[in-house]
PDB file of C-alpha atoms and ligand atoms in Angstrom:
ATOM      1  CA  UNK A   1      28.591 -62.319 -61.862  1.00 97.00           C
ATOM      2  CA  UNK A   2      31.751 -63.617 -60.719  1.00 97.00           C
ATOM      3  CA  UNK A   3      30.893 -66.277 -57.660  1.00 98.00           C
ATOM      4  CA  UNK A   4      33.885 -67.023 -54.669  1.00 98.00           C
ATOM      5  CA  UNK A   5      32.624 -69.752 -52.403  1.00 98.00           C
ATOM      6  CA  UNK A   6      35.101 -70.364 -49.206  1.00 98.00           C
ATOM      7  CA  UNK A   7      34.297 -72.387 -46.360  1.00 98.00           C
ATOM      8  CA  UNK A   8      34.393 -69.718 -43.446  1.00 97.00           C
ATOM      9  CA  UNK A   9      33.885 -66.166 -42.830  1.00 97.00           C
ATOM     10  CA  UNK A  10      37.926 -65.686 -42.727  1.00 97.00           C
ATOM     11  CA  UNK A  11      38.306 -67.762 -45.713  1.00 98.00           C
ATOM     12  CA  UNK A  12      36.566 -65.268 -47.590  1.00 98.00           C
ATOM     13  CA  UNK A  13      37.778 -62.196 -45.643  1.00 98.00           C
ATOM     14  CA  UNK A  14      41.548 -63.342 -46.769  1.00 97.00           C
ATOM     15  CA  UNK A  15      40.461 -63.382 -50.238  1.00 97.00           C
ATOM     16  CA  UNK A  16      38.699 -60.026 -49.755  1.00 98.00           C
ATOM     17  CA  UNK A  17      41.419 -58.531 -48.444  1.00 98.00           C
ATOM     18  CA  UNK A  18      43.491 -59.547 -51.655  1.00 97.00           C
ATOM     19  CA  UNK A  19      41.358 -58.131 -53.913  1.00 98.00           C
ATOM     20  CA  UNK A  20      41.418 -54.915 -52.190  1.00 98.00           C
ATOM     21  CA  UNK A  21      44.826 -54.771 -51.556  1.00 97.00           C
ATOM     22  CA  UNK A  22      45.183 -55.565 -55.898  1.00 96.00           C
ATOM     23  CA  UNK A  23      43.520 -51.794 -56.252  1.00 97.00           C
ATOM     24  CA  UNK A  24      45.781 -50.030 -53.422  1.00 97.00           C
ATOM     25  CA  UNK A  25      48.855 -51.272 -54.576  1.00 96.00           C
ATOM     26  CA  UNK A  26      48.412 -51.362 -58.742  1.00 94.00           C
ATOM     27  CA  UNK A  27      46.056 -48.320 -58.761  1.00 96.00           C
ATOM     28  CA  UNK A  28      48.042 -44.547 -58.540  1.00 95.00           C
ATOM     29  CA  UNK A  29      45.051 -42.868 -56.469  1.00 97.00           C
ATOM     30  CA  UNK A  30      42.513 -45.707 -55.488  1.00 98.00           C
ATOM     31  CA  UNK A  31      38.985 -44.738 -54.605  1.00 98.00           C
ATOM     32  CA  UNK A  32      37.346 -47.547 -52.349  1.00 98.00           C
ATOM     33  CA  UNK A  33      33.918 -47.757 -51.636  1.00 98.00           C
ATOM     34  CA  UNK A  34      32.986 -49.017 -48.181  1.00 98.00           C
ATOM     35  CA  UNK A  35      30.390 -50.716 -46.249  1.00 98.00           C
ATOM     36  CA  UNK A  36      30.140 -51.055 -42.179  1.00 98.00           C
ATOM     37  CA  UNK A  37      28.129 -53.815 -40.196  1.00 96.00           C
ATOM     38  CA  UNK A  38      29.420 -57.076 -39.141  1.00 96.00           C
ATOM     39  CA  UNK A  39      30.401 -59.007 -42.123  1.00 97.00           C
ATOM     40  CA  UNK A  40      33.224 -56.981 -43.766  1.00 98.00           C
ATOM     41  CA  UNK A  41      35.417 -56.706 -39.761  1.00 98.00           C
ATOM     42  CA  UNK A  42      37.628 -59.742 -40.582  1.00 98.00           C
ATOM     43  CA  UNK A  43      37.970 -58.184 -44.080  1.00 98.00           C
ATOM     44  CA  UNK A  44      39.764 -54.443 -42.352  1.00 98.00           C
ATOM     45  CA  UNK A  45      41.287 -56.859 -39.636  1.00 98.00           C
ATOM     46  CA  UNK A  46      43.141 -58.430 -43.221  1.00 98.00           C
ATOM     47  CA  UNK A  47      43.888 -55.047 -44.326  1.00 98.00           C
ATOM     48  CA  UNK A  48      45.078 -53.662 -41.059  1.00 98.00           C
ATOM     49  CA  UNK A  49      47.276 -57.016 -40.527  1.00 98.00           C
ATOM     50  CA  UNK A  50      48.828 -56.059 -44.647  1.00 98.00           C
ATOM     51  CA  UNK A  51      49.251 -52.141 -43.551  1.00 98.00           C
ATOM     52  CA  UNK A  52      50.942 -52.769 -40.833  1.00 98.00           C
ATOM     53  CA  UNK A  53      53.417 -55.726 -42.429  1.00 98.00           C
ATOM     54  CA  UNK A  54      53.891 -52.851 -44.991  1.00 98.00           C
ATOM     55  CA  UNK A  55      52.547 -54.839 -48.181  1.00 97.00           C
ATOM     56  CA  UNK A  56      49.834 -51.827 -48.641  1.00 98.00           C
ATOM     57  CA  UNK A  57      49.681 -48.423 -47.677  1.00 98.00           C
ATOM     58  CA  UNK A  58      46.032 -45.886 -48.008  1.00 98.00           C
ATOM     59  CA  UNK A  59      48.209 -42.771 -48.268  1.00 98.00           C
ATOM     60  CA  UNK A  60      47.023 -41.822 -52.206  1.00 98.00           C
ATOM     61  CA  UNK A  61      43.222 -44.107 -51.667  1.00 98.00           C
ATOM     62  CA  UNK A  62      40.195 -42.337 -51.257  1.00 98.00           C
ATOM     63  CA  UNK A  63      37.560 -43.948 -49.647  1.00 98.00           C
ATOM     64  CA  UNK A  64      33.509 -43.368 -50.271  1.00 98.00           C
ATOM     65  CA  UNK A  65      31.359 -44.799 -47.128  1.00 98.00           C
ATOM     66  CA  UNK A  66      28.210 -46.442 -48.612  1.00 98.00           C
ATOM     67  CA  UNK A  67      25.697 -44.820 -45.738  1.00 98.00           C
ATOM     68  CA  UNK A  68      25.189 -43.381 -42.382  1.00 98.00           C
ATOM     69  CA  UNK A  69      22.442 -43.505 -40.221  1.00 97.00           C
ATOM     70  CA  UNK A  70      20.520 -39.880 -39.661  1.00 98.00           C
ATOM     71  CA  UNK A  71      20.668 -37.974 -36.777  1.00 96.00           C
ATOM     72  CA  UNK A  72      23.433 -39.948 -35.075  1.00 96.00           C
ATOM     73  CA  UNK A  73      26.343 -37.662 -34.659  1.00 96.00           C
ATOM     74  CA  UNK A  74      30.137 -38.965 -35.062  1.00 96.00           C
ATOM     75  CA  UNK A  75      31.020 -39.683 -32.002  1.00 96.00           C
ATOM     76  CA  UNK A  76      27.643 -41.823 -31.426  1.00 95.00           C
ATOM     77  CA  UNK A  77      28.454 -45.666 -30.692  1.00 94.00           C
ATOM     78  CA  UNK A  78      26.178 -47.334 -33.210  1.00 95.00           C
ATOM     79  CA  UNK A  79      27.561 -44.311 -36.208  1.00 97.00           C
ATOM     80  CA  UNK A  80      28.975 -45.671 -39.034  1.00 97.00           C
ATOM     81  CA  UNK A  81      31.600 -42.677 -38.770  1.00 98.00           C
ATOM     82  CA  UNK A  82      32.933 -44.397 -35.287  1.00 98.00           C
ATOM     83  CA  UNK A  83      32.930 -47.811 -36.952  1.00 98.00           C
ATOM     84  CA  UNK A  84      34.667 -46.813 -39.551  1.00 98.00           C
ATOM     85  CA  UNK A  85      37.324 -44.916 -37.323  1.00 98.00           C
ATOM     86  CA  UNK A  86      36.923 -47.748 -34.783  1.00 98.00           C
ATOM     87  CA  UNK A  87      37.827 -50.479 -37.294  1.00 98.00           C
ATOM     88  CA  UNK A  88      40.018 -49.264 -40.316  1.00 98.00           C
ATOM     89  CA  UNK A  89      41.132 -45.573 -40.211  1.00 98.00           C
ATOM     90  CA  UNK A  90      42.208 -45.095 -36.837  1.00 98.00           C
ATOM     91  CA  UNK A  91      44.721 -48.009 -38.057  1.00 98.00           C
ATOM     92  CA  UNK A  92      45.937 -46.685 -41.487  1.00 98.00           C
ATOM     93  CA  UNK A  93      47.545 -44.103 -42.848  1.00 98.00           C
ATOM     94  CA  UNK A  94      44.832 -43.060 -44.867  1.00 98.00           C
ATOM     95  CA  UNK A  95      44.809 -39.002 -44.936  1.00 98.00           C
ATOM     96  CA  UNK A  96      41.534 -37.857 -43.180  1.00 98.00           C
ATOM     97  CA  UNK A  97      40.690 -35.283 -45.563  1.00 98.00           C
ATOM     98  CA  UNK A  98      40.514 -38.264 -48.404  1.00 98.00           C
ATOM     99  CA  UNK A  99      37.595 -40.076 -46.222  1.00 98.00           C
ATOM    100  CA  UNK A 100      33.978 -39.317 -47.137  1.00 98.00           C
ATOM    101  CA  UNK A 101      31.069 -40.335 -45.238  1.00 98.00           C
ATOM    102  CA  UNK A 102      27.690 -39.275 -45.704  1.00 98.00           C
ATOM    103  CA  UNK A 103      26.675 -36.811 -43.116  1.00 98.00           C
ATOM    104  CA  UNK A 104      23.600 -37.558 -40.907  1.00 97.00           C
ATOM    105  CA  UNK A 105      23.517 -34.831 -38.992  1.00 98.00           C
ATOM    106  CA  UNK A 106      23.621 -31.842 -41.653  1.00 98.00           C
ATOM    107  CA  UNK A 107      21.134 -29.359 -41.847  1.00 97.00           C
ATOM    108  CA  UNK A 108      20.083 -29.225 -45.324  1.00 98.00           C
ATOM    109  CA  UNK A 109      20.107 -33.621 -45.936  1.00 98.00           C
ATOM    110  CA  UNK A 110      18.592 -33.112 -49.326  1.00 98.00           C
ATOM    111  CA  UNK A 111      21.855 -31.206 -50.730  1.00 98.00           C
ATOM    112  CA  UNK A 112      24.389 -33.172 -48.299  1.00 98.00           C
ATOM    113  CA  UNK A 113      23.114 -36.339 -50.669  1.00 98.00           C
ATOM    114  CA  UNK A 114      23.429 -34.189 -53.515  1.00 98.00           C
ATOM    115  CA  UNK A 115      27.014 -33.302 -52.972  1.00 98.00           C
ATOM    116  CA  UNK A 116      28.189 -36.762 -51.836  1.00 98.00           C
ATOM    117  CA  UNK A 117      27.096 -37.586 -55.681  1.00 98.00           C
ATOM    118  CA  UNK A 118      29.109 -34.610 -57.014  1.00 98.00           C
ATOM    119  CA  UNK A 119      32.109 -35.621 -54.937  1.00 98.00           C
ATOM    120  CA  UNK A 120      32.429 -39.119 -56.368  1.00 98.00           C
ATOM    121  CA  UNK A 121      32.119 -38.052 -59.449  1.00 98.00           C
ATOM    122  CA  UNK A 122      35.294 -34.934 -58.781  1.00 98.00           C
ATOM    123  CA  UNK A 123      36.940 -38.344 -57.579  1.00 98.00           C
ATOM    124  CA  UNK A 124      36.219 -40.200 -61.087  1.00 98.00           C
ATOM    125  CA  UNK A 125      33.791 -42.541 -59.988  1.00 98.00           C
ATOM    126  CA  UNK A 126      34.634 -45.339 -57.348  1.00 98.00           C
ATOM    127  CA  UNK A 127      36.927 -48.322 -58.464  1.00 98.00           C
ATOM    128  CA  UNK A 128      35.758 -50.803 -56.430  1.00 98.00           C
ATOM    129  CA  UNK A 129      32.999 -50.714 -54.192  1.00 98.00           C
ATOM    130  CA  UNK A 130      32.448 -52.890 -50.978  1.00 98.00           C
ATOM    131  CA  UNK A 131      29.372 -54.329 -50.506  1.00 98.00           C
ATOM    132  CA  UNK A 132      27.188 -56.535 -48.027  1.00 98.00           C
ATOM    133  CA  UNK A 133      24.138 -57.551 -48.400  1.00 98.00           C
ATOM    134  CA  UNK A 134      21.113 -57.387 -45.550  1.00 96.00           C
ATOM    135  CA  UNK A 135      18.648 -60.318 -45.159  1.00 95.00           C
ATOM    136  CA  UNK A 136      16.353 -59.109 -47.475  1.00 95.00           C
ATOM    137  CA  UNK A 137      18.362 -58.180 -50.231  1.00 97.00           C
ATOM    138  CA  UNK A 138      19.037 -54.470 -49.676  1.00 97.00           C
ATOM    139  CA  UNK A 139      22.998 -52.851 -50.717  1.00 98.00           C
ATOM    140  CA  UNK A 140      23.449 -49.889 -49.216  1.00 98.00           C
ATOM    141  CA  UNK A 141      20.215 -49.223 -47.333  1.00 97.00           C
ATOM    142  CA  UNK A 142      18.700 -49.677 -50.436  1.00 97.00           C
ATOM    143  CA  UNK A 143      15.928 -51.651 -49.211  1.00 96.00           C
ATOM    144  CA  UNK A 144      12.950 -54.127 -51.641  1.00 97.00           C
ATOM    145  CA  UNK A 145      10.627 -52.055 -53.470  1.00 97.00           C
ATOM    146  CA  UNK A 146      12.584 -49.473 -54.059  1.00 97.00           C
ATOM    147  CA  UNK A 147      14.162 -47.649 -57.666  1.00 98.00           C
ATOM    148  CA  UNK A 148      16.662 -49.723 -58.427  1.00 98.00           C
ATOM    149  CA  UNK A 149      18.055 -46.731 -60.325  1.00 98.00           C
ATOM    150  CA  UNK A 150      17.946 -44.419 -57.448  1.00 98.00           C
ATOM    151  CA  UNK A 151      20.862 -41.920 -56.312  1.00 98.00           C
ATOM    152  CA  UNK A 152      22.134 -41.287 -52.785  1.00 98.00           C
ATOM    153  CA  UNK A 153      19.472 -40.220 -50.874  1.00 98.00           C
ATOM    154  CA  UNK A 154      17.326 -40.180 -47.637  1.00 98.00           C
ATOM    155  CA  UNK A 155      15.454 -43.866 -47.071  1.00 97.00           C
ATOM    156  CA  UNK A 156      13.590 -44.978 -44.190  1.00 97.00           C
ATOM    157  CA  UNK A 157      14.467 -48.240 -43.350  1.00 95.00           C
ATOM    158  CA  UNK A 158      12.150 -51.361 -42.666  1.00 94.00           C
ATOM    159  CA  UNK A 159      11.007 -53.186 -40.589  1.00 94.00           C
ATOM    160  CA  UNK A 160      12.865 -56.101 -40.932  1.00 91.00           C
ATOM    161  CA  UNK A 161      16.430 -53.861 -40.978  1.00 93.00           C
ATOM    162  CA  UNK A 162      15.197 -52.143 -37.935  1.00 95.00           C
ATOM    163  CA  UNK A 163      14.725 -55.879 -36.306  1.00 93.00           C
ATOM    164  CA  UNK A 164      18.423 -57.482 -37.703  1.00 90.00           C
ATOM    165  CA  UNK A 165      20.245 -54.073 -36.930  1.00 93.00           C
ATOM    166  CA  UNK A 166      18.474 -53.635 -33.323  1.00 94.00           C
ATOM    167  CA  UNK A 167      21.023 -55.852 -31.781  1.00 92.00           C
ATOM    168  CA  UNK A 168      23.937 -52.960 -32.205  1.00 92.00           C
ATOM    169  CA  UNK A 169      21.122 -50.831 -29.788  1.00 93.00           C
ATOM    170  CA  UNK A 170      19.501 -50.826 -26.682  1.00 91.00           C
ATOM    171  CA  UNK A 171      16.383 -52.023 -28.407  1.00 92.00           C
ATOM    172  CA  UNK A 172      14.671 -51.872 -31.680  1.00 94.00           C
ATOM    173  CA  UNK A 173      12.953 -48.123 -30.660  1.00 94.00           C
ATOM    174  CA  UNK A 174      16.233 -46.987 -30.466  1.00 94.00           C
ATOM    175  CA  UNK A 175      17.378 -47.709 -34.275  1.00 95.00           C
ATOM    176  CA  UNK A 176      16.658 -44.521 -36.715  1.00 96.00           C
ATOM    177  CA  UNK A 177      14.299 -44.720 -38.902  1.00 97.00           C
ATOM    178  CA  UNK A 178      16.132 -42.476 -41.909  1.00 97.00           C
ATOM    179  CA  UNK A 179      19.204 -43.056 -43.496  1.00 98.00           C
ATOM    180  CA  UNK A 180      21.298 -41.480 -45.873  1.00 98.00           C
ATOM    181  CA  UNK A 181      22.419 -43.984 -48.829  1.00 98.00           C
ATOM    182  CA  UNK A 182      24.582 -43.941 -52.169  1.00 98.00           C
ATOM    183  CA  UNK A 183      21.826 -45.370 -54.384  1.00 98.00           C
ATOM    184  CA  UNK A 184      21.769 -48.603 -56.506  1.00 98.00           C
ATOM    185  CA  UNK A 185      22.193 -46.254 -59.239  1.00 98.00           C
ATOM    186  CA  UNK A 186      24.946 -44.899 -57.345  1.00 98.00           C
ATOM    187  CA  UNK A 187      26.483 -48.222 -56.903  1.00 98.00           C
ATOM    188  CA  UNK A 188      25.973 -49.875 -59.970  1.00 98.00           C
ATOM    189  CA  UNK A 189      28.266 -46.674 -61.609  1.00 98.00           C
ATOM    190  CA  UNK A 190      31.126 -48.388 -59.182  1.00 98.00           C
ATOM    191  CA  UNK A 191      33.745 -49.903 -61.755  1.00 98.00           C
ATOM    192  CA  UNK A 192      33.867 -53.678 -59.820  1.00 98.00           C
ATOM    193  CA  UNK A 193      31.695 -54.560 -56.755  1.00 98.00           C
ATOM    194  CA  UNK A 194      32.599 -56.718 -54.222  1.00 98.00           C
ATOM    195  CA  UNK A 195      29.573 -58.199 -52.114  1.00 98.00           C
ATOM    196  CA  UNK A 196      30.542 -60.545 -49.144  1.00 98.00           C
ATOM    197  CA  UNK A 197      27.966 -62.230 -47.590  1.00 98.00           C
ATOM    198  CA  UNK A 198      28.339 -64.741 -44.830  1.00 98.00           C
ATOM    199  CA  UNK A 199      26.200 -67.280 -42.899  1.00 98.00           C
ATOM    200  CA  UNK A 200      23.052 -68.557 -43.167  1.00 98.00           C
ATOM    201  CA  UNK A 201      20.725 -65.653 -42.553  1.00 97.00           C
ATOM    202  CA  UNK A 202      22.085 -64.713 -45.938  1.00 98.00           C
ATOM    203  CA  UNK A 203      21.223 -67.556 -48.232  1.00 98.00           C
ATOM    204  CA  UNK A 204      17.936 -66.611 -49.327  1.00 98.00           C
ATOM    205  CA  UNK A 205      19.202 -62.983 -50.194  1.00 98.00           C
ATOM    206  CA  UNK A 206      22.017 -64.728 -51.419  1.00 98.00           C
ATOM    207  CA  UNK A 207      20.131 -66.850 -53.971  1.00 98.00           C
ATOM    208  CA  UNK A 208      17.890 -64.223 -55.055  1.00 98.00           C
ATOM    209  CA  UNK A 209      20.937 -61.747 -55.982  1.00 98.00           C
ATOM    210  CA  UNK A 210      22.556 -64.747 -57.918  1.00 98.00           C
ATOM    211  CA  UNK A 211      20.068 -66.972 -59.602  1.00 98.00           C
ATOM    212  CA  UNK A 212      16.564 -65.541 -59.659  1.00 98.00           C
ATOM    213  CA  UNK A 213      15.326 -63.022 -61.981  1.00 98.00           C
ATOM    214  CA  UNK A 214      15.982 -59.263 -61.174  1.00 98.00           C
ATOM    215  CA  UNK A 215      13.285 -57.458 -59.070  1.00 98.00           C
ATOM    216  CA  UNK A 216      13.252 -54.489 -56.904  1.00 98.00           C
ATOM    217  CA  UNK A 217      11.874 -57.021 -54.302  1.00 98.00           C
ATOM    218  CA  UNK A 218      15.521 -58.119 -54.248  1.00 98.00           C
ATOM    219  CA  UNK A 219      17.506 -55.143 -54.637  1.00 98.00           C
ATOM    220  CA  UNK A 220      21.237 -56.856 -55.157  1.00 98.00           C
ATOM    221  CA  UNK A 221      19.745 -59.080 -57.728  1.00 98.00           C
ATOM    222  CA  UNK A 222      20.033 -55.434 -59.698  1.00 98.00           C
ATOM    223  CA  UNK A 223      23.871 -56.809 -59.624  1.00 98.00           C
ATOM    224  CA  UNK A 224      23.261 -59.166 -62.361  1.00 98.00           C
ATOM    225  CA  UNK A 225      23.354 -55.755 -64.609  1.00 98.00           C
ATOM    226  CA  UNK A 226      26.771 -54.560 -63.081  1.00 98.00           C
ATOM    227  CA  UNK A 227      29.641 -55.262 -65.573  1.00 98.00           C
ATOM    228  CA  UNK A 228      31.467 -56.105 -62.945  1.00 98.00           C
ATOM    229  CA  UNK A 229      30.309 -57.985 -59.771  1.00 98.00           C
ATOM    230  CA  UNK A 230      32.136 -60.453 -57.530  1.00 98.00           C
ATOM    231  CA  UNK A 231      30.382 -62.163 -54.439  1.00 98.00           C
ATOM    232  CA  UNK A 232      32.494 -63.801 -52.145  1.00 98.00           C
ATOM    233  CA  UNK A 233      30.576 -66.038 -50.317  1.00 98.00           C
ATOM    234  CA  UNK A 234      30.905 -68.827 -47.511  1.00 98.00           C
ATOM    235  CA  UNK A 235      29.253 -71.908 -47.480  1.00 98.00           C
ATOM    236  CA  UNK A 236      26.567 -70.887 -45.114  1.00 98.00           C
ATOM    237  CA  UNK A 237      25.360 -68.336 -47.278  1.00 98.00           C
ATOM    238  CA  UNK A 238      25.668 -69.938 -50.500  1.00 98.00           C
ATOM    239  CA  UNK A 239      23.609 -72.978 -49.525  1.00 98.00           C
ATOM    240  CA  UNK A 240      21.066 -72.437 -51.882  1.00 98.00           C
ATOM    241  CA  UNK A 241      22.680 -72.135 -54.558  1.00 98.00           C
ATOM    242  CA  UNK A 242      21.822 -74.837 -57.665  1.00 98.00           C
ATOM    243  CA  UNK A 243      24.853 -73.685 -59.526  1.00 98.00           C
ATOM    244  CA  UNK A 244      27.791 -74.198 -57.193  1.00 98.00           C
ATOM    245  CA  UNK A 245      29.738 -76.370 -59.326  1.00 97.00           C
ATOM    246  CA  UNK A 246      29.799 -74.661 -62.583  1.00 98.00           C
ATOM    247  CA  UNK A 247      31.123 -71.160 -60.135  1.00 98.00           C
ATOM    248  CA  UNK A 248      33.900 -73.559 -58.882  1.00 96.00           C
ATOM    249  CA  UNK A 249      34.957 -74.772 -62.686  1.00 97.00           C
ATOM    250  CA  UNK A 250      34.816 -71.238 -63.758  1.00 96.00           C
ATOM    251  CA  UNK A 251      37.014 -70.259 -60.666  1.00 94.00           C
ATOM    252  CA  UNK A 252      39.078 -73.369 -61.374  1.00 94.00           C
ATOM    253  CA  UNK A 253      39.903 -72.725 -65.146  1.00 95.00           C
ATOM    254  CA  UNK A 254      40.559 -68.783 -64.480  1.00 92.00           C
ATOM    255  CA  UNK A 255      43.687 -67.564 -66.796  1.00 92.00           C
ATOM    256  CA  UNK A 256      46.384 -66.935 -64.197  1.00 90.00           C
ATOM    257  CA  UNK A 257      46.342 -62.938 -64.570  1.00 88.00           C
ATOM    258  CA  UNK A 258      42.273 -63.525 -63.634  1.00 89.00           C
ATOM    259  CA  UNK A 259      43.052 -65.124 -60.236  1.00 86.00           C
ATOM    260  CA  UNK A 260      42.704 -63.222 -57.262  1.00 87.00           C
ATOM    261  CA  UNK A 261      45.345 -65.596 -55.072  1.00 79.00           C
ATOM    262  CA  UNK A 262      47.955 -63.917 -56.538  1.00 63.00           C
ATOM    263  CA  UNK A 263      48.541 -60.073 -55.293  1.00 51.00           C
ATOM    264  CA  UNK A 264      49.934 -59.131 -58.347  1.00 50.00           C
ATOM    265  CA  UNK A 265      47.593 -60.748 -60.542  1.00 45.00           C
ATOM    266  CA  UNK A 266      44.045 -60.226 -60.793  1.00 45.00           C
ATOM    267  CA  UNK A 267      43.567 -57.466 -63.514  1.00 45.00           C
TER     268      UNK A 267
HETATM  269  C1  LIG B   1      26.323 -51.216 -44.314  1.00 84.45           C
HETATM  270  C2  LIG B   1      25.353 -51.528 -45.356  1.00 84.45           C
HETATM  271  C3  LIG B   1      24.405 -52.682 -45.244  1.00 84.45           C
HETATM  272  C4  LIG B   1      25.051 -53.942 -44.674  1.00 84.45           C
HETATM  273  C5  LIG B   1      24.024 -55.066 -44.565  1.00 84.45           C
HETATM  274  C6  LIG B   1      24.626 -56.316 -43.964  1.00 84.45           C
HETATM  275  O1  LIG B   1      27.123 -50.110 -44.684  1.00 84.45           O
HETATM  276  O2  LIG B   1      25.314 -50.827 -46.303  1.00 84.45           O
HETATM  277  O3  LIG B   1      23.872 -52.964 -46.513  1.00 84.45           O
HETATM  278  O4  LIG B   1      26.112 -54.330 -45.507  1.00 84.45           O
HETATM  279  O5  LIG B   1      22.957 -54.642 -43.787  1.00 84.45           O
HETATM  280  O6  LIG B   1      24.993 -56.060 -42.643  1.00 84.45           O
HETATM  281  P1  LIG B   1      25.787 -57.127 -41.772  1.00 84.45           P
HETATM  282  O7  LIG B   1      27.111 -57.274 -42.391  1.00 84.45           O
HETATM  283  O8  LIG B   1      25.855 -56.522 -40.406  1.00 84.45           O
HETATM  284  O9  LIG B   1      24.982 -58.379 -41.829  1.00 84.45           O
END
């Protein structure tokens, strides 16, 4: 796994944003996988701020939303289709017809999941894939215990998810239980993943996706098989890490096309 360590939340959203922008501009039809919840906002503030300077534009991207909670529609506050629109695509100039989302609210969920699978797969897979990563380890809603080869899919949602993810709602009650998720399976078919991760409440998951063994109790640590994985961390959440200075020599002795600082390098 490739390691980024920056000091603050925007530190890493800036890089973030780079690497994103790399696919968009070098790629002819992009296909971005996205996440919601609070750590990747600075990250579409970035890409908002580089669409509107006119360094990138989302008119030939596709974009693949990792999950959405059940039975919320759309237009619900706390639906991961209003964040989305709220924070990135009501911005862009991304064509509305190239957005998919999995939908909570359809009648038959079992072959809505099924579908989402066969449309990434029309699209030729995702090229990058962005991830966060919950307090105990889940991508996606992909939470411990689960297959770490699993497809998208319903998933009920812990305890503990319910708790962290209660402060978007009135009260914990009020957060759905079900959820529809691209899979690990599903993720780890993504070409490069990007996981940011930021503040403390993440170092624990942090260190168990990085440097302990693979487990379903820690589903990012499932990662560490990805051929391609880059966590871009702040110093909050990388705090437990035992191996911080041998991911800043490897970042420090990059080949220039590996670095990410320049947009036009990075391949
Ligand atoms: C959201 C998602 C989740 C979040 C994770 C972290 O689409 O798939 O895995 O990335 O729960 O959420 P925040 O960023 O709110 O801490």
């Amino acid at each position: 796994m490739e390691i980024i360590i920056r000091k603050t939340i925007k530190d890493c959203a800036d890089i973030a944003a780079k690497i994103v922008a790399k696919y968009i501009r070098e790629k002819n039809n992009p296909v971005i996988g996205l996440a919601t919840g609070t750590t990747p906002l600075k990250l579409y503030k970035q890409l908002i701020a580089m669409y509107n300077a006119g360094i990138i534009s989302f008119k030939n991207s596709t974009t693949f939303n990792l999950d959405e909670y059940v039975g919320l529609a759309p237009s619900h506050s706390q639906s991961y289709h209003r964040y989305m629109n709220e924070n990135l695509f009501n911005f862009i100039d991304i064509p509305k017809d190239r957005i998919f989302i999995p939908d909570g609210m359809a009648e038959d969920l079992r072959q809505t999941c099924i579908d989402y699978e066969a449309k990434i797969k029309a699209c030729k897979g995702i090229d990058l894939q962005i991830l966060g990563i919950g307090s105990n380890g889940h991508i996606g809603f992909n939470e411990p215990m689960g297959s770490l080869s699993s497809r998208t899919w319903i998933k009920i949602l812990t305890q503990n998810t319910i708790q962290d993810n209660s402060r978007f709602f009135d009260n914990a009650e009020k957060v759905p239980r079900h959820v529809i998720t691209m899979g690990i399976g599903t993720i780890m078919e993504a070409r490069h993943c990007m996981v940011l991760a930021c503040g403390w409440k993440k170092a624990k998951a942090v260190k168990a996706m990085i440097e302990e063994a693979v487990t379903a109790k820690w589903p990012a640590s499932a990662l560490q098989f990805h051929q391609r994985t880059t966590a871009v961390i702040d110093e909050a959440a990388a705090s437990l890490l035992s191996h911080k200075e041998q991911y800043a020599w490897v970042e420090k002795n990059q080949l220039d096309w590996q670095s990410y600082e320049t947009p036009s390098k990075g391949k």
